[in-house]
mmCIF file of N, CA and C in Angstrom:
data_model
loop_
_atom_site.group_PDB
_atom_site.id
_atom_site.type_symbol
_atom_site.label_atom_id
_atom_site.label_comp_id
_atom_site.label_asym_id
_atom_site.label_seq_id
_atom_site.Cartn_x
_atom_site.Cartn_y
_atom_site.Cartn_z
ATOM 1 N N UNK G 7 -10.107 13.617 -27.469
ATOM 2 C CA UNK G 7 -9.616 12.591 -26.561
ATOM 3 C C UNK G 7 -9.634 11.211 -27.217
ATOM 4 N N UNK G 8 -10.639 10.971 -28.038
ATOM 5 C CA UNK G 8 -10.726 9.671 -28.692
ATOM 6 C C UNK G 8 -9.541 9.447 -29.631
ATOM 7 N N UNK G 9 -9.084 10.506 -30.274
ATOM 8 C CA UNK G 9 -7.966 10.401 -31.201
ATOM 9 C C UNK G 9 -6.697 9.929 -30.496
ATOM 10 N N UNK G 10 -6.425 10.450 -29.306
ATOM 11 C CA UNK G 10 -5.239 10.028 -28.553
ATOM 12 C C UNK G 10 -5.332 8.562 -28.161
ATOM 13 N N UNK G 11 -6.516 8.111 -27.753
ATOM 14 C CA UNK G 11 -6.680 6.708 -27.375
ATOM 15 C C UNK G 11 -6.450 5.789 -28.565
ATOM 16 N N UNK G 12 -6.915 6.189 -29.736
ATOM 17 C CA UNK G 12 -6.697 5.374 -30.928
ATOM 18 C C UNK G 12 -5.218 5.299 -31.276
ATOM 19 N N UNK G 13 -4.514 6.411 -31.155
ATOM 20 C CA UNK G 13 -3.079 6.407 -31.449
ATOM 21 C C UNK G 13 -2.347 5.479 -30.484
ATOM 22 N N UNK G 14 -2.696 5.542 -29.198
ATOM 23 C CA UNK G 14 -2.050 4.667 -28.219
ATOM 24 C C UNK G 14 -2.335 3.204 -28.526
ATOM 25 N N UNK G 15 -3.563 2.900 -28.952
ATOM 26 C CA UNK G 15 -3.905 1.516 -29.270
ATOM 27 C C UNK G 15 -3.069 1.009 -30.433
ATOM 28 N N UNK G 16 -2.963 1.807 -31.485
ATOM 29 C CA UNK G 16 -2.154 1.384 -32.631
ATOM 30 C C UNK G 16 -0.688 1.260 -32.253
ATOM 31 N N UNK G 17 -0.199 2.155 -31.404
ATOM 32 C CA UNK G 17 1.202 2.083 -30.988
ATOM 33 C C UNK G 17 1.457 0.827 -30.167
ATOM 34 N N UNK G 18 0.524 0.472 -29.275
ATOM 35 C CA UNK G 18 0.700 -0.735 -28.469
ATOM 36 C C UNK G 18 0.619 -1.990 -29.327
ATOM 37 N N UNK G 19 -0.289 -2.006 -30.296
ATOM 38 C CA UNK G 19 -0.368 -3.159 -31.190
ATOM 39 C C UNK G 19 0.919 -3.308 -31.987
ATOM 40 N N UNK G 20 1.418 -2.208 -32.503
ATOM 41 C CA UNK G 20 2.663 -2.263 -33.258
ATOM 42 C C UNK G 20 3.836 -2.685 -32.395
ATOM 43 N N UNK G 21 3.854 -2.223 -31.144
ATOM 44 C CA UNK G 21 4.944 -2.577 -30.242
ATOM 45 C C UNK G 21 4.907 -4.062 -29.918
ATOM 46 N N UNK G 22 3.723 -4.623 -29.688
ATOM 47 C CA UNK G 22 3.649 -6.049 -29.360
ATOM 48 C C UNK G 22 4.064 -6.899 -30.556
ATOM 49 N N UNK G 23 3.656 -6.506 -31.752
ATOM 50 C CA UNK G 23 4.072 -7.245 -32.947
ATOM 51 C C UNK G 23 5.582 -7.121 -33.143
ATOM 52 N N UNK G 24 6.111 -5.927 -32.952
ATOM 53 C CA UNK G 24 7.550 -5.719 -33.101
ATOM 54 C C UNK G 24 8.367 -6.502 -32.090
ATOM 55 N N UNK G 25 7.859 -6.611 -30.859
ATOM 56 C CA UNK G 25 8.577 -7.381 -29.844
ATOM 57 C C UNK G 25 8.576 -8.862 -30.198
ATOM 58 N N UNK G 26 7.468 -9.369 -30.711
ATOM 59 C CA UNK G 26 7.420 -10.779 -31.114
ATOM 60 C C UNK G 26 8.416 -11.063 -32.233
ATOM 61 N N UNK G 27 8.439 -10.184 -33.214
ATOM 62 C CA UNK G 27 9.386 -10.358 -34.324
ATOM 63 C C UNK G 27 10.819 -10.227 -33.819
ATOM 64 N N UNK G 28 11.057 -9.281 -32.906
ATOM 65 C CA UNK G 28 12.396 -9.089 -32.358
ATOM 66 C C UNK G 28 12.894 -10.289 -31.577
ATOM 67 N N UNK G 29 12.008 -10.922 -30.808
ATOM 68 C CA UNK G 29 12.412 -12.107 -30.047
ATOM 69 C C UNK G 29 12.756 -13.245 -30.996
ATOM 70 N N UNK G 30 11.935 -13.459 -32.010
ATOM 71 C CA UNK G 30 12.221 -14.563 -32.929
ATOM 72 C C UNK G 30 13.515 -14.322 -33.704
ATOM 73 N N UNK G 31 13.739 -13.084 -34.133
ATOM 74 C CA UNK G 31 14.997 -12.791 -34.818
ATOM 75 C C UNK G 31 16.187 -12.906 -33.869
ATOM 76 N N UNK G 32 15.995 -12.467 -32.619
ATOM 77 C CA UNK G 32 17.076 -12.563 -31.640
ATOM 78 C C UNK G 32 17.486 -13.995 -31.364
ATOM 79 N N UNK G 33 16.511 -14.886 -31.289
ATOM 80 C CA UNK G 33 16.832 -16.300 -31.055
ATOM 81 C C UNK G 33 17.578 -16.870 -32.253
ATOM 82 N N UNK G 34 17.109 -16.564 -33.453
ATOM 83 C CA UNK G 34 17.762 -17.106 -34.648
ATOM 84 C C UNK G 34 19.179 -16.574 -34.810
ATOM 85 N N UNK G 35 19.371 -15.282 -34.600
ATOM 86 C CA UNK G 35 20.718 -14.708 -34.721
ATOM 87 C C UNK G 35 21.597 -15.187 -33.570
ATOM 88 N N UNK G 36 21.010 -15.303 -32.368
ATOM 89 C CA UNK G 36 21.773 -15.752 -31.206
ATOM 90 C C UNK G 36 22.308 -17.163 -31.346
ATOM 91 N N UNK G 37 21.605 -18.016 -32.088
ATOM 92 C CA UNK G 37 22.096 -19.378 -32.291
ATOM 93 C C UNK G 37 23.369 -19.379 -33.122
ATOM 94 N N UNK G 38 23.480 -18.423 -34.046
ATOM 95 C CA UNK G 38 24.668 -18.387 -34.898
ATOM 96 C C UNK G 38 25.878 -17.821 -34.174
ATOM 97 N N UNK G 39 25.674 -16.852 -33.280
ATOM 98 C CA UNK G 39 26.828 -16.259 -32.598
ATOM 99 C C UNK G 39 26.965 -16.751 -31.156
ATOM 100 N N UNK G 40 26.179 -17.754 -30.790
ATOM 101 C CA UNK G 40 26.252 -18.416 -29.476
ATOM 102 C C UNK G 40 26.065 -17.458 -28.307
ATOM 103 N N UNK G 41 25.156 -16.500 -28.447
ATOM 104 C CA UNK G 41 24.846 -15.590 -27.347
ATOM 105 C C UNK G 41 23.380 -15.163 -27.464
ATOM 106 N N UNK G 42 22.487 -16.090 -27.129
ATOM 107 C CA UNK G 42 21.055 -15.867 -27.333
ATOM 108 C C UNK G 42 20.489 -14.752 -26.454
ATOM 109 N N UNK G 43 20.794 -14.677 -25.131
ATOM 110 C CA UNK G 43 20.124 -13.651 -24.305
ATOM 111 C C UNK G 43 20.384 -12.218 -24.755
ATOM 112 N N UNK G 44 21.606 -11.899 -25.138
ATOM 113 C CA UNK G 44 21.905 -10.534 -25.577
ATOM 114 C C UNK G 44 21.171 -10.226 -26.873
ATOM 115 N N UNK G 45 21.111 -11.189 -27.776
ATOM 116 C CA UNK G 45 20.403 -10.963 -29.038
ATOM 117 C C UNK G 45 18.908 -10.794 -28.803
ATOM 118 N N UNK G 46 18.346 -11.519 -27.839
ATOM 119 C CA UNK G 46 16.924 -11.351 -27.528
ATOM 120 C C UNK G 46 16.682 -9.952 -26.982
ATOM 121 N N UNK G 47 17.569 -9.469 -26.110
ATOM 122 C CA UNK G 47 17.400 -8.113 -25.561
ATOM 123 C C UNK G 47 17.468 -7.064 -26.660
ATOM 124 N N UNK G 48 18.448 -7.191 -27.561
ATOM 125 C CA UNK G 48 18.530 -6.247 -28.674
ATOM 126 C C UNK G 48 17.303 -6.355 -29.567
ATOM 127 N N UNK G 49 16.841 -7.578 -29.795
ATOM 128 C CA UNK G 49 15.663 -7.772 -30.644
ATOM 129 C C UNK G 49 14.423 -7.141 -30.051
ATOM 130 N N UNK G 50 14.245 -7.275 -28.733
ATOM 131 C CA UNK G 50 13.078 -6.677 -28.082
ATOM 132 C C UNK G 50 13.148 -5.160 -28.165
ATOM 133 N N UNK G 51 14.320 -4.592 -27.891
ATOM 134 C CA UNK G 51 14.418 -3.126 -27.907
ATOM 135 C C UNK G 51 14.224 -2.566 -29.310
ATOM 136 N N UNK G 52 14.846 -3.163 -30.293
ATOM 137 C CA UNK G 52 14.683 -2.681 -31.665
ATOM 138 C C UNK G 52 13.254 -2.920 -32.144
ATOM 139 N N UNK G 53 12.703 -4.087 -31.829
ATOM 140 C CA UNK G 53 11.345 -4.402 -32.258
ATOM 141 C C UNK G 53 10.303 -3.500 -31.636
ATOM 142 N N UNK G 54 10.477 -3.174 -30.356
ATOM 143 C CA UNK G 54 9.487 -2.294 -29.723
ATOM 144 C C UNK G 54 9.581 -0.882 -30.282
ATOM 145 N N UNK G 55 10.787 -0.416 -30.550
ATOM 146 C CA UNK G 55 10.937 0.913 -31.151
ATOM 147 C C UNK G 55 10.343 0.982 -32.546
ATOM 148 N N UNK G 56 10.619 -0.032 -33.362
ATOM 149 C CA UNK G 56 10.043 -0.053 -34.701
ATOM 150 C C UNK G 56 8.534 -0.228 -34.643
ATOM 151 N N UNK G 57 8.065 -0.991 -33.659
ATOM 152 C CA UNK G 57 6.628 -1.192 -33.514
ATOM 153 C C UNK G 57 5.896 0.091 -33.181
ATOM 154 N N UNK G 58 6.501 0.915 -32.327
ATOM 155 C CA UNK G 58 5.891 2.217 -32.032
ATOM 156 C C UNK G 58 5.808 3.069 -33.291
ATOM 157 N N UNK G 59 6.871 3.040 -34.078
ATOM 158 C CA UNK G 59 6.876 3.799 -35.326
ATOM 159 C C UNK G 59 5.816 3.274 -36.290
ATOM 160 N N UNK G 60 5.699 1.958 -36.388
ATOM 161 C CA UNK G 60 4.687 1.366 -37.269
ATOM 162 C C UNK G 60 3.291 1.749 -36.803
ATOM 163 N N UNK G 61 3.068 1.750 -35.485
ATOM 164 C CA UNK G 61 1.763 2.132 -34.953
ATOM 165 C C UNK G 61 1.392 3.558 -35.295
ATOM 166 N N UNK G 62 2.365 4.454 -35.243
ATOM 167 C CA UNK G 62 2.096 5.847 -35.607
ATOM 168 C C UNK G 62 1.790 5.946 -37.100
ATOM 169 N N UNK G 63 2.530 5.203 -37.919
ATOM 170 C CA UNK G 63 2.299 5.256 -39.362
ATOM 171 C C UNK G 63 0.950 4.658 -39.739
ATOM 172 N N UNK G 64 0.519 3.601 -39.042
ATOM 173 C CA UNK G 64 -0.800 3.018 -39.308
ATOM 174 C C UNK G 64 -1.878 4.052 -39.026
ATOM 175 N N UNK G 65 -1.729 4.766 -37.928
ATOM 176 C CA UNK G 65 -2.728 5.776 -37.575
ATOM 177 C C UNK G 65 -2.767 6.877 -38.623
ATOM 178 N N UNK G 66 -1.607 7.279 -39.131
ATOM 179 C CA UNK G 66 -1.581 8.335 -40.145
ATOM 180 C C UNK G 66 -2.254 7.865 -41.432
ATOM 181 N N UNK G 67 -2.062 6.585 -41.780
ATOM 182 C CA UNK G 67 -2.674 6.067 -43.000
ATOM 183 C C UNK G 67 -4.192 5.999 -42.883
ATOM 184 N N UNK G 68 -4.699 5.689 -41.706
ATOM 185 C CA UNK G 68 -6.144 5.542 -41.533
ATOM 186 C C UNK G 68 -6.851 6.879 -41.433
ATOM 187 N N UNK G 69 -6.132 7.939 -41.088
ATOM 188 C CA UNK G 69 -6.804 9.235 -40.942
ATOM 189 C C UNK G 69 -6.800 10.018 -42.238
#
């Protein structure tokens, strides 16, 4: 049971970091194409997905 909790923790940490990076990239890209909200939404979705993947990979590296 402890192993599952650790995996979830790493996945949530990775997702939060990915969402932060996605928002910042979305704002920067949105300024160039004059459509910030759509770019922020894409940035959050891509960032959270990549963050989950990063969280799983971190757990694999530590085990």
